[in-house]
XYZ file of N, CA, C and O in Angstrom:
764
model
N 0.816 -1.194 0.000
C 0.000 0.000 0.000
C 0.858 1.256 0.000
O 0.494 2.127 -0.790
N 1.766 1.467 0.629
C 2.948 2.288 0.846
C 3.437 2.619 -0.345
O 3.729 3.812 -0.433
N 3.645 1.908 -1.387
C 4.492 1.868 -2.630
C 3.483 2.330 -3.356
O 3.780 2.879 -4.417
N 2.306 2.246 -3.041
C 1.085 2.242 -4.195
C 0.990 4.215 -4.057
O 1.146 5.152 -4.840
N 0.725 4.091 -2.921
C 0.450 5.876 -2.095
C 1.674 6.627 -2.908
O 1.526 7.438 -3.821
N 2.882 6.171 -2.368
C 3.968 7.414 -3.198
C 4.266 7.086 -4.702
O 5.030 7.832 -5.314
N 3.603 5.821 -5.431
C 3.349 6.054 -7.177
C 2.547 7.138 -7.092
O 3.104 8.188 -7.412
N 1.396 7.219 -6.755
C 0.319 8.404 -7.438
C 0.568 9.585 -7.019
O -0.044 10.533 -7.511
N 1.443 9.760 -6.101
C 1.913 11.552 -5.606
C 1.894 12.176 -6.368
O 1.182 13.180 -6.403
N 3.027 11.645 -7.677
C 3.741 12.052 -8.892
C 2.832 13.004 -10.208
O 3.062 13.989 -10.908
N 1.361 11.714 -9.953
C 0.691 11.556 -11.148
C -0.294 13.192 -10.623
O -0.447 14.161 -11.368
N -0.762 13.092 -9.359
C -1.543 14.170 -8.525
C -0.985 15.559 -8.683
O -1.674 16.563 -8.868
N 0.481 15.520 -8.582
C 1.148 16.658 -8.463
C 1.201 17.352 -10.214
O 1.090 18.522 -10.580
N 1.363 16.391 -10.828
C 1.259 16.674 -12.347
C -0.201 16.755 -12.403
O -0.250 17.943 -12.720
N -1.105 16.493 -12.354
C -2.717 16.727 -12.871
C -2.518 18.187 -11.655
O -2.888 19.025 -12.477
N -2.290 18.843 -10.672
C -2.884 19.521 -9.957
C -2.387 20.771 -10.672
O -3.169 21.656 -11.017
N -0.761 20.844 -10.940
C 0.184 21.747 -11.977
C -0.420 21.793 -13.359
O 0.316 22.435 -14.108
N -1.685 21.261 -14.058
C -2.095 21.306 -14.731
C -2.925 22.308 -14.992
O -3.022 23.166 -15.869
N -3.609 21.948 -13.850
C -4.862 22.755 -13.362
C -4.519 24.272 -13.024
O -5.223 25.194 -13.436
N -3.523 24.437 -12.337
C -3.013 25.525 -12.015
C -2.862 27.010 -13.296
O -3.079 28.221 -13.240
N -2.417 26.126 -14.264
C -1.929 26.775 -15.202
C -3.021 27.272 -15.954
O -2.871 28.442 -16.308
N -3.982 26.773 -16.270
C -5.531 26.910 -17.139
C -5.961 28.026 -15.920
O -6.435 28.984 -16.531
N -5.989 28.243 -14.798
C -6.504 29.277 -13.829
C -6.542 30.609 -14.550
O -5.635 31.062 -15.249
N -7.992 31.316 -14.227
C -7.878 32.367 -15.357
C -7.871 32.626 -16.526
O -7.990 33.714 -17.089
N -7.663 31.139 -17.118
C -7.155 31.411 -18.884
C -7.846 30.233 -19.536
O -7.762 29.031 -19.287
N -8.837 31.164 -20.802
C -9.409 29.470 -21.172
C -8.360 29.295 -22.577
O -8.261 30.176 -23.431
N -7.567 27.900 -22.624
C -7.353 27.733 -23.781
C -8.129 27.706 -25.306
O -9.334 27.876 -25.494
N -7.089 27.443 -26.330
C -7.407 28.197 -27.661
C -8.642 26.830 -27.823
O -8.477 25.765 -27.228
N -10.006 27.134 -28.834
C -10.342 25.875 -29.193
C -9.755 25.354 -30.139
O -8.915 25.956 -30.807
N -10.097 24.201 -30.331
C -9.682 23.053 -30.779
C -10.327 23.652 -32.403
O -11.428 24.176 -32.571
N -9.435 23.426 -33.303
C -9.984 23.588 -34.866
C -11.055 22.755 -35.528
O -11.134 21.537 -35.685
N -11.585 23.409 -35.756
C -13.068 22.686 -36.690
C -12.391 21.415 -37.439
O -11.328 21.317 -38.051
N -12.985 20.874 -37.275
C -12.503 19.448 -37.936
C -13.437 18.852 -39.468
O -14.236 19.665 -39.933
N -13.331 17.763 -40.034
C -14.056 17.089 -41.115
C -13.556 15.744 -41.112
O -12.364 15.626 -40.829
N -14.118 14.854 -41.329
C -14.290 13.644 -42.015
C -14.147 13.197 -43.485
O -15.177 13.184 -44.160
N -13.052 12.852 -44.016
C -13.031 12.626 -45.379
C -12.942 13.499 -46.248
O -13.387 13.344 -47.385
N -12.071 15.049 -45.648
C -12.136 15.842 -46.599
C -11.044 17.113 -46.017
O -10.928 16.804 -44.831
N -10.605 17.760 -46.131
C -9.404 18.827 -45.793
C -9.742 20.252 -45.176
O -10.390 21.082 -45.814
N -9.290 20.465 -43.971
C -9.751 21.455 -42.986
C -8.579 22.563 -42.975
O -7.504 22.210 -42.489
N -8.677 23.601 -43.369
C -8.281 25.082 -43.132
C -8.636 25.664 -41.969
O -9.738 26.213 -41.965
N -7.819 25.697 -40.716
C -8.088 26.858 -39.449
C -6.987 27.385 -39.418
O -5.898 26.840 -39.237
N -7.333 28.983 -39.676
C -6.407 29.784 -38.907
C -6.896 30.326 -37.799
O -8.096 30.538 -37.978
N -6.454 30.745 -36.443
C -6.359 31.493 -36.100
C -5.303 32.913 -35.711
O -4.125 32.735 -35.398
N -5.853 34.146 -35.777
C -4.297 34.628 -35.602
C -5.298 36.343 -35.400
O -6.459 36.711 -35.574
N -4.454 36.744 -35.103
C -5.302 38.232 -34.793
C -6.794 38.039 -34.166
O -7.677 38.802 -34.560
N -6.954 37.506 -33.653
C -8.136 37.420 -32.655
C -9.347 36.838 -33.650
O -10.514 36.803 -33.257
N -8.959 36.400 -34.940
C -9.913 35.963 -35.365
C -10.036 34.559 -36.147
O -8.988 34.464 -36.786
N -10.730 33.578 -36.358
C -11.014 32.376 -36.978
C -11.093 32.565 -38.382
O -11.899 33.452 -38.663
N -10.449 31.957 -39.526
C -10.962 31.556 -40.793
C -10.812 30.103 -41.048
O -9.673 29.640 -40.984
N -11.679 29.422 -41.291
C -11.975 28.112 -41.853
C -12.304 27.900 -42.976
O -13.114 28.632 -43.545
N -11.645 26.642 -43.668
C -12.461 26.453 -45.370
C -12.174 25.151 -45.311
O -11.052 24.759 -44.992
N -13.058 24.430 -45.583
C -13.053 22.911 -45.696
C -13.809 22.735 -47.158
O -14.897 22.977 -47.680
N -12.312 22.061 -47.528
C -12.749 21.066 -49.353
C -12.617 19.546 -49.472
O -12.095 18.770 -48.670
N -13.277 19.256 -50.796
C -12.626 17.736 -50.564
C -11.733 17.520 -51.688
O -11.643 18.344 -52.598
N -11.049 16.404 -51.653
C -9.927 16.373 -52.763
C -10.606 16.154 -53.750
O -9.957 16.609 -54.691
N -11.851 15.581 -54.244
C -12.542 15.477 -55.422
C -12.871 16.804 -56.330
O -12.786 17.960 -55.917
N -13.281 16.386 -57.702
C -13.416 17.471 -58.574
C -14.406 17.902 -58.059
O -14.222 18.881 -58.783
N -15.621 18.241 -57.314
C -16.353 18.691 -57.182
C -16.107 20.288 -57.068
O -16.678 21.111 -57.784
N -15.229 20.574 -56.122
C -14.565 21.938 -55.662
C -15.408 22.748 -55.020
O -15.519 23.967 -55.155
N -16.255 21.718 -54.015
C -17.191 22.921 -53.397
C -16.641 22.952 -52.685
O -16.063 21.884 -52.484
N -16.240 24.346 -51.482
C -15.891 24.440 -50.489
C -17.283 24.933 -49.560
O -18.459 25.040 -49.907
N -16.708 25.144 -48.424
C -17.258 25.580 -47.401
C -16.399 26.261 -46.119
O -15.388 25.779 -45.607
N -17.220 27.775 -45.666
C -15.963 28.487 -44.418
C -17.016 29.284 -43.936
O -18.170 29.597 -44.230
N -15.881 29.553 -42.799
C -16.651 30.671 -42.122
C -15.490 31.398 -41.306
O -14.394 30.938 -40.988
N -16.125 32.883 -41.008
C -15.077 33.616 -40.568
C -15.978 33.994 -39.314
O -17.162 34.331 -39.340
N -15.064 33.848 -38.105
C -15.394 34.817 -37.015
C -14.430 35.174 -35.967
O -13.274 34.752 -35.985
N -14.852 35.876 -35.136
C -13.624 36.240 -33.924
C -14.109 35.346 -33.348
O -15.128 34.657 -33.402
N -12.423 35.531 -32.245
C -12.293 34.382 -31.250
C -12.248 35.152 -29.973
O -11.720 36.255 -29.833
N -12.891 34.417 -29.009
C -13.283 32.768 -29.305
C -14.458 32.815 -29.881
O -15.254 33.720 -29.633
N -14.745 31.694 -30.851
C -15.663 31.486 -31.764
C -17.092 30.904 -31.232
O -17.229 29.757 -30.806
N -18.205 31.938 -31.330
C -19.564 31.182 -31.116
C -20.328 30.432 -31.960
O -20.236 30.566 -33.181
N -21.190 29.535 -31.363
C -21.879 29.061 -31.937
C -22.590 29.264 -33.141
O -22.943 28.460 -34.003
N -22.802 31.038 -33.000
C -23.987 31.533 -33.927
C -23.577 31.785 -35.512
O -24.295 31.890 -36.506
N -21.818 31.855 -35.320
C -21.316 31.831 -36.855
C -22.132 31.271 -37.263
O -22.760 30.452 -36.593
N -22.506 31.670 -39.109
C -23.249 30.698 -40.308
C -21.712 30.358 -41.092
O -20.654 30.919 -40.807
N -21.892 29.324 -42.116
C -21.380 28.976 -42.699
C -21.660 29.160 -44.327
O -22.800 29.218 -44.787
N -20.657 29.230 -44.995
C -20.979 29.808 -46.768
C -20.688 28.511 -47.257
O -20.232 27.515 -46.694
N -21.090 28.754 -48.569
C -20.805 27.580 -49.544
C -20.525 28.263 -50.884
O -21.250 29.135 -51.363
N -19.568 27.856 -51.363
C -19.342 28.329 -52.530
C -18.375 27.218 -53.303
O -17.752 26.388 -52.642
N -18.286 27.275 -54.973
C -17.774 26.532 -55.771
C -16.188 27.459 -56.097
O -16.183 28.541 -56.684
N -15.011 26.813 -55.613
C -13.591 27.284 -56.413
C -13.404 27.351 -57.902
O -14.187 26.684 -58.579
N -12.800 27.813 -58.301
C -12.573 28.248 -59.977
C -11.876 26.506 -59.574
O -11.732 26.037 -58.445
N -11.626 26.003 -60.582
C -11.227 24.892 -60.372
C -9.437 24.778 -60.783
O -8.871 23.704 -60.581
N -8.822 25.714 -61.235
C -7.128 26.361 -61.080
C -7.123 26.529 -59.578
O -6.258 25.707 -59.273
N -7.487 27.006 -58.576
C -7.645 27.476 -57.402
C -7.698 26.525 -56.505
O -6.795 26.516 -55.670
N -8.631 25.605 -56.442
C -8.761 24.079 -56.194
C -7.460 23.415 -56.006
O -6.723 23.314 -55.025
N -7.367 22.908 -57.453
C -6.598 22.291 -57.732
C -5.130 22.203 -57.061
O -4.690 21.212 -56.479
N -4.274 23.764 -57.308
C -3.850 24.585 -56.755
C -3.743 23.910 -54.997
O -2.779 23.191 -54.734
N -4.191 24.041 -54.527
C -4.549 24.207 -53.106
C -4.204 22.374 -52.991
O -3.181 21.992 -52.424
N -4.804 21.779 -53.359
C -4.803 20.241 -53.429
C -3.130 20.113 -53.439
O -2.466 19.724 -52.478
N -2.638 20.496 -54.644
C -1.307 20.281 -55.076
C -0.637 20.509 -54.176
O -0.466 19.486 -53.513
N 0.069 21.710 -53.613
C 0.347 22.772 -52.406
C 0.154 21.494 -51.390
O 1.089 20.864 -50.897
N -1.141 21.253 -51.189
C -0.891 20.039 -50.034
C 0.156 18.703 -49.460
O 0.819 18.466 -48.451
N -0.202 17.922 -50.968
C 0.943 17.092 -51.383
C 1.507 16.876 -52.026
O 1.356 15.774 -52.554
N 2.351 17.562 -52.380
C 3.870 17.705 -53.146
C 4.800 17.087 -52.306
O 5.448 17.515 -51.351
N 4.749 16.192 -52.754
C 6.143 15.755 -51.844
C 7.557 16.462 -51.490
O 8.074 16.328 -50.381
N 8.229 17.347 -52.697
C 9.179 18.059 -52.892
C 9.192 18.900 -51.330
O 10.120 18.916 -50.521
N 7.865 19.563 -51.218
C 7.514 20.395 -50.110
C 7.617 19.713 -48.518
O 7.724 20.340 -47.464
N 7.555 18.375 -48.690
C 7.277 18.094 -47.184
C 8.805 18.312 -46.033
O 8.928 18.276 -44.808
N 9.598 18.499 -46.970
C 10.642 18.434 -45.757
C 10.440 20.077 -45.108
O 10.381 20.329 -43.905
N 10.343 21.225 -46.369
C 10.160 22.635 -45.775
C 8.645 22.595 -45.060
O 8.179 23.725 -45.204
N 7.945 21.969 -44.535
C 6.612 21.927 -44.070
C 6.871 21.323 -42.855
O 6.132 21.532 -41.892
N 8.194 20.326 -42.762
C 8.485 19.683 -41.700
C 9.409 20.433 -40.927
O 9.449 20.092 -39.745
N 10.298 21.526 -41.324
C 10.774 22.396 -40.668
C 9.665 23.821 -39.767
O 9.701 24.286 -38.627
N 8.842 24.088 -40.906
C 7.819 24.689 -40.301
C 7.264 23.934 -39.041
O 6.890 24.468 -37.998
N 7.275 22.993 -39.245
C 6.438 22.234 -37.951
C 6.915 22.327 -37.065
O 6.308 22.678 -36.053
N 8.530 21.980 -37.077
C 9.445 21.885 -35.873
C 9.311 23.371 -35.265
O 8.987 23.595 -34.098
N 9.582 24.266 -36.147
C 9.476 26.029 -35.414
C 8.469 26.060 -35.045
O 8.633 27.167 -34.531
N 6.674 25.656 -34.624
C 6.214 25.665 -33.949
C 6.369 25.419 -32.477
O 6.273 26.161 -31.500
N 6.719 23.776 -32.670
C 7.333 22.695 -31.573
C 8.040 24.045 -30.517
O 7.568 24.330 -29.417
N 8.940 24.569 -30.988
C 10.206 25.210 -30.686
C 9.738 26.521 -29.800
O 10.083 26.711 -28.634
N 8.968 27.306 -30.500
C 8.346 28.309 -30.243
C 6.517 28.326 -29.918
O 5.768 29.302 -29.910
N 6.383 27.726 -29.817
C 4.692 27.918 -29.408
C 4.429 28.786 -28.364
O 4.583 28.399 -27.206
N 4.066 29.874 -28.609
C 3.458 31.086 -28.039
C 2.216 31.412 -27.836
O 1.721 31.850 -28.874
N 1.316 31.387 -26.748
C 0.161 31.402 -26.977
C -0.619 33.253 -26.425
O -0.397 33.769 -25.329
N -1.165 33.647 -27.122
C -1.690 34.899 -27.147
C -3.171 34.964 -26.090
O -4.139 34.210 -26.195
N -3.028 35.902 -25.250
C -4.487 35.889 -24.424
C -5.195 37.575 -24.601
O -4.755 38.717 -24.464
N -6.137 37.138 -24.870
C -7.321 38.411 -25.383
C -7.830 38.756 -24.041
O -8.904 38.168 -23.917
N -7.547 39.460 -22.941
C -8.698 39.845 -21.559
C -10.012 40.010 -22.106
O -10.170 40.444 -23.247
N -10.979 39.684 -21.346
C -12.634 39.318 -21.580
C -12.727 39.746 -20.218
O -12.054 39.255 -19.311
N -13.979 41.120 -20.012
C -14.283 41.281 -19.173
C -15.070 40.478 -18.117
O -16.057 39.872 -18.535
N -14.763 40.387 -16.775
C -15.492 39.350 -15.798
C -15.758 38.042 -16.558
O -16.876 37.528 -16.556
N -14.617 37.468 -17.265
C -14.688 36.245 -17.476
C -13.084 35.693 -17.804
O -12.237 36.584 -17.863
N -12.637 34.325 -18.014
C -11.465 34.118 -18.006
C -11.082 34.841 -19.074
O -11.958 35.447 -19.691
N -9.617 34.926 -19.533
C -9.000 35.357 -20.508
C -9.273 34.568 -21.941
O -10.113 33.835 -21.420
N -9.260 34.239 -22.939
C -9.365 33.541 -23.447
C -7.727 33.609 -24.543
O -7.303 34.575 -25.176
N -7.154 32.271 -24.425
C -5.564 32.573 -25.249
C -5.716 30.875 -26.114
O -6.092 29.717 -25.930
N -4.982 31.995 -27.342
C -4.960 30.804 -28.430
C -3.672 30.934 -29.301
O -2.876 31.865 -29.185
N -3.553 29.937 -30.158
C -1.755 29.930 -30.861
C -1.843 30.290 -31.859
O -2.653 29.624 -32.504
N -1.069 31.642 -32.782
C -1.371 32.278 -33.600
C -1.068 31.300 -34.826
O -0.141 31.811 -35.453
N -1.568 29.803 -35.578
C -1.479 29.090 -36.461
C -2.390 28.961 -37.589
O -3.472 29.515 -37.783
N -1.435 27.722 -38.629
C -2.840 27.900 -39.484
C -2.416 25.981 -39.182
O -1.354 25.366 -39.079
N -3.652 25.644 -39.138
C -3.951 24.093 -38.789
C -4.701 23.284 -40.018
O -5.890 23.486 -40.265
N -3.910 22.371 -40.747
C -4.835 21.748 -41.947
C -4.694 20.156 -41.224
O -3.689 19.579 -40.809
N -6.229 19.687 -41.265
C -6.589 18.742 -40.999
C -7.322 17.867 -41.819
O -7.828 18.493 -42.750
N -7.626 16.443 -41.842
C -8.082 15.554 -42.809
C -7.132 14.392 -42.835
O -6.456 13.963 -41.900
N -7.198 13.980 -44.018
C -6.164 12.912 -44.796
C -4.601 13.794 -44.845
O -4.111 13.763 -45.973
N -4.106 14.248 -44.231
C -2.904 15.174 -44.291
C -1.575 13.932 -44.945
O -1.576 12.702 -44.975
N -0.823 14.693 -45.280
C 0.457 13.673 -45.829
C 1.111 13.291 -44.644
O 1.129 13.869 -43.558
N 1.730 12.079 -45.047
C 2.894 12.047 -43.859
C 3.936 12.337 -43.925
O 4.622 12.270 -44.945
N 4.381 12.831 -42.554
C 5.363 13.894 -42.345
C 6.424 13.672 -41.639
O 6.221 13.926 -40.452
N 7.784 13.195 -41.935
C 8.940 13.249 -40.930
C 8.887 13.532 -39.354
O 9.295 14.687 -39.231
N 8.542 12.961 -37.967
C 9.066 13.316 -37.122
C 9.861 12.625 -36.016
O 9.938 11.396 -36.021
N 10.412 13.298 -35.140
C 11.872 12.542 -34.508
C 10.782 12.386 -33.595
O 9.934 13.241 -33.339
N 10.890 10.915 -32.992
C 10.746 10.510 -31.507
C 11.660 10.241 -30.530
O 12.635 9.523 -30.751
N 11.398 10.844 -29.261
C 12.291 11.811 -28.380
C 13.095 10.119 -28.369
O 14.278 10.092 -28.707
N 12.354 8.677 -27.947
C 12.732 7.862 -27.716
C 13.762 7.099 -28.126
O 14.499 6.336 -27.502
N 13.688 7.574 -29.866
C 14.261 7.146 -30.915
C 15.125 7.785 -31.182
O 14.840 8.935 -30.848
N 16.862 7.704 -31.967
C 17.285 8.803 -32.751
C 16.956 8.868 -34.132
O 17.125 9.785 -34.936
N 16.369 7.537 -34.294
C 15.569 7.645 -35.877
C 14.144 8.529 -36.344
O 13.405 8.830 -35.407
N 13.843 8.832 -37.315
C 12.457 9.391 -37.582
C 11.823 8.512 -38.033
O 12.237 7.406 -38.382
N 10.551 8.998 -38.078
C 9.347 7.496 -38.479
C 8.323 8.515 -39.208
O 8.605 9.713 -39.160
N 7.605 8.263 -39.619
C 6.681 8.383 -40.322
C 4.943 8.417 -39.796
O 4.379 7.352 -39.544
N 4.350 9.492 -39.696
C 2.959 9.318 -38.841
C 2.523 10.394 -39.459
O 3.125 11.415 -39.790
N 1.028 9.966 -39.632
C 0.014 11.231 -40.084
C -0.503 12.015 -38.717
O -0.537 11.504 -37.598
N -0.848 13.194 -39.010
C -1.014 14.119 -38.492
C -1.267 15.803 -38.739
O -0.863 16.509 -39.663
N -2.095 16.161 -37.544
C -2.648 17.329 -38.231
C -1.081 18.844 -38.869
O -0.333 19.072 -37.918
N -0.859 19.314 -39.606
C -0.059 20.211 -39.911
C -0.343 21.523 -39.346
O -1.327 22.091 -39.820
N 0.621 22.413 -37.997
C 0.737 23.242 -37.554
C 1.537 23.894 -38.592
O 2.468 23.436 -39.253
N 0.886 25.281 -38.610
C 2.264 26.013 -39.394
C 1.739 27.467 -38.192
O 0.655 28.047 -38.246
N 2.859 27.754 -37.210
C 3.169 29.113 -36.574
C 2.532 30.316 -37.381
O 2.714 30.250 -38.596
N 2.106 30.963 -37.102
C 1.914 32.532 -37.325
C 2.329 33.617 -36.028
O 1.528 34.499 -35.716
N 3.334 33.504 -35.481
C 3.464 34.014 -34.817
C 4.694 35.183 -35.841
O 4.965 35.087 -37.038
N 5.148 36.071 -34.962
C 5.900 37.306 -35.547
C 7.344 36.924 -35.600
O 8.167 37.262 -36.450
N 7.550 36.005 -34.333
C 8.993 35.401 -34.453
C 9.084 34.001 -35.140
O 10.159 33.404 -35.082
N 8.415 33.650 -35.546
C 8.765 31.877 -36.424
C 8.550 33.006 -38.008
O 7.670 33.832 -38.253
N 9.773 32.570 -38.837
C 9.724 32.696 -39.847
C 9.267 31.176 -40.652
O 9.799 30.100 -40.380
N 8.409 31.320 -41.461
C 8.127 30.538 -42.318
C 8.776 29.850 -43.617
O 9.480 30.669 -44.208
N 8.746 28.389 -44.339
C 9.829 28.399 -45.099
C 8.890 28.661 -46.508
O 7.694 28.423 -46.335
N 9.262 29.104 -47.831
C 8.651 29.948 -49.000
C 7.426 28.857 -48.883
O 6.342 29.285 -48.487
N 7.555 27.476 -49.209
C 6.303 26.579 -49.251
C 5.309 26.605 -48.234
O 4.159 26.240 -48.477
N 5.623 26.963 -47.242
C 5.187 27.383 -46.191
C 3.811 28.266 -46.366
O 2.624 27.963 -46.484
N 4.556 29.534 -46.326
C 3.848 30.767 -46.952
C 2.978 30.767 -48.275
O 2.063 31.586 -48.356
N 3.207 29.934 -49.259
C 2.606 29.959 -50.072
C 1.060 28.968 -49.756
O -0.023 29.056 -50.335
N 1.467 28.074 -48.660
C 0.256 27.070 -48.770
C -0.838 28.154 -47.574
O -2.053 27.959 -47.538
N -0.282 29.053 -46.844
C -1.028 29.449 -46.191
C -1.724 30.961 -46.954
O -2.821 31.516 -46.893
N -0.741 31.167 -47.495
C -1.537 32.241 -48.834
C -2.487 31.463 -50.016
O -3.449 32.197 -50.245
N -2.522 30.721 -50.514
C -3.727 29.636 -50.804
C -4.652 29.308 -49.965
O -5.858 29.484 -50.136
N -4.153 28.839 -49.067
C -5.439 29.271 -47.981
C -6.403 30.281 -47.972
O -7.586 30.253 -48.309
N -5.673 31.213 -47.512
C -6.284 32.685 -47.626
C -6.848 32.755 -48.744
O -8.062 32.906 -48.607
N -6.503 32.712 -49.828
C -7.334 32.969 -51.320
C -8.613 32.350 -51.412
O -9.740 32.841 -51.361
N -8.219 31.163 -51.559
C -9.725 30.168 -51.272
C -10.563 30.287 -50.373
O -11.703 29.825 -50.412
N -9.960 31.068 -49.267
C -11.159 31.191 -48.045
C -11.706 32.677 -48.789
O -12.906 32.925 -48.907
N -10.933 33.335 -49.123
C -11.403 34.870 -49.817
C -12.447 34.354 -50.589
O -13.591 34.731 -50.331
N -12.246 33.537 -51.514
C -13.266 32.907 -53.018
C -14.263 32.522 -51.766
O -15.185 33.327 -51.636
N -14.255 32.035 -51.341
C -15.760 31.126 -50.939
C -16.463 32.269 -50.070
O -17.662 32.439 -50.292
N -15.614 33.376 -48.736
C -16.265 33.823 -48.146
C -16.921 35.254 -49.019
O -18.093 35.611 -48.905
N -15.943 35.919 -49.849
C -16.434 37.142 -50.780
C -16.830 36.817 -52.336
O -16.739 37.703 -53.185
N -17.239 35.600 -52.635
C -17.589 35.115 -54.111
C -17.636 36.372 -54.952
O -17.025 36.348 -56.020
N -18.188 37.298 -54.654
C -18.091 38.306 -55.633
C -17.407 39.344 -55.721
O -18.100 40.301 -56.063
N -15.896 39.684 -55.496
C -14.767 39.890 -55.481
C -14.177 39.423 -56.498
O -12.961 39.564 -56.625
């Protein structure tokens, strides 16, 4: 029983230091997600843009823009991509050529993750990580496990930093400026 009591100290003291830290501050939410199809979240300047497509020719998208933290009451648009634009965006995804500069981007997150808090009157703070997050079928991506000195191979969602100090690598920037475009096309169609 003795041995059992000072295992869980460890585990208590870590869940309580957990808790501690969230005091006052609600973390960022969690990015809109999809099933079977490719998720665009940024957040960054206090505000949300989302665009979710699927890799098929269809090229309908769907987004929505709001500040954060994000309510419920956002609506959502629908609109059809020029299909260069699409396409575009698809490509940008998986190019293989690109994944190692996408995998450096990743790591400068890792490295630097900074999280930003907005004060909200008489309520917690609310702080989130200035990124752009693509989720779905994502490629797989190079990463080191601490355990390992080898890298392995695992899917996973793609962080790319927006913060002021992570510089981005050119592929980088370009997939998150495609972003932006396509969320422009679907949210201002007539632009």
């Amino acid at each position: 029983m003795t041995r059992n009591r000072y295992a869980q100290t460890p585990m208590r003291a870590a869940a309580i230091l957990c808790a501690l830290i969230q005091i006052d501050c609600t973390t960022s939410e969690q990015p809109y997600s999809i099933t079977g199809g490719y998720t665009f979240a940024r957040d960054f300047e206090g505000e949300r843009r989302v665009l979710r497509i699927e890799p098929s020719s269809e090229r309908l998208a769907t987004c929505i823009e709001t500040s954060l933290p994000a309510g419920t009451s956002s609506s959502w648009k629908r609109a059809l991509l020029a299909p260069a634009m699409h396409q575009a965006l698809i490509d940008l995804l998986f190019d293989e050529t690109r994944l190692p500069s996408y995998q450096a981007d990743l790591d400068a997150v890792e490295e630097s993750g900074t999280f930003i808090c907005s004060p909200r009157p008489s309520q917690p703070d609310f702080c989130y990580m200035p990124e752009l997050v693509v989720t779905g079928d994502v490629p797989k991506v190079w990463v080191k496990v601490a355990s390992k000195p080898t890298p392995r191979l695992v899917r996973s969602p793609l962080r790319f930093g927006l913060q002021k100090h992570v510089s981005l690598s050119n592929q980088g920037r370009e997939l998150v400026e495609a972003f932006l475009d396509a969320h422009h096309a679907c949210w201002d169609p007539e632009d």
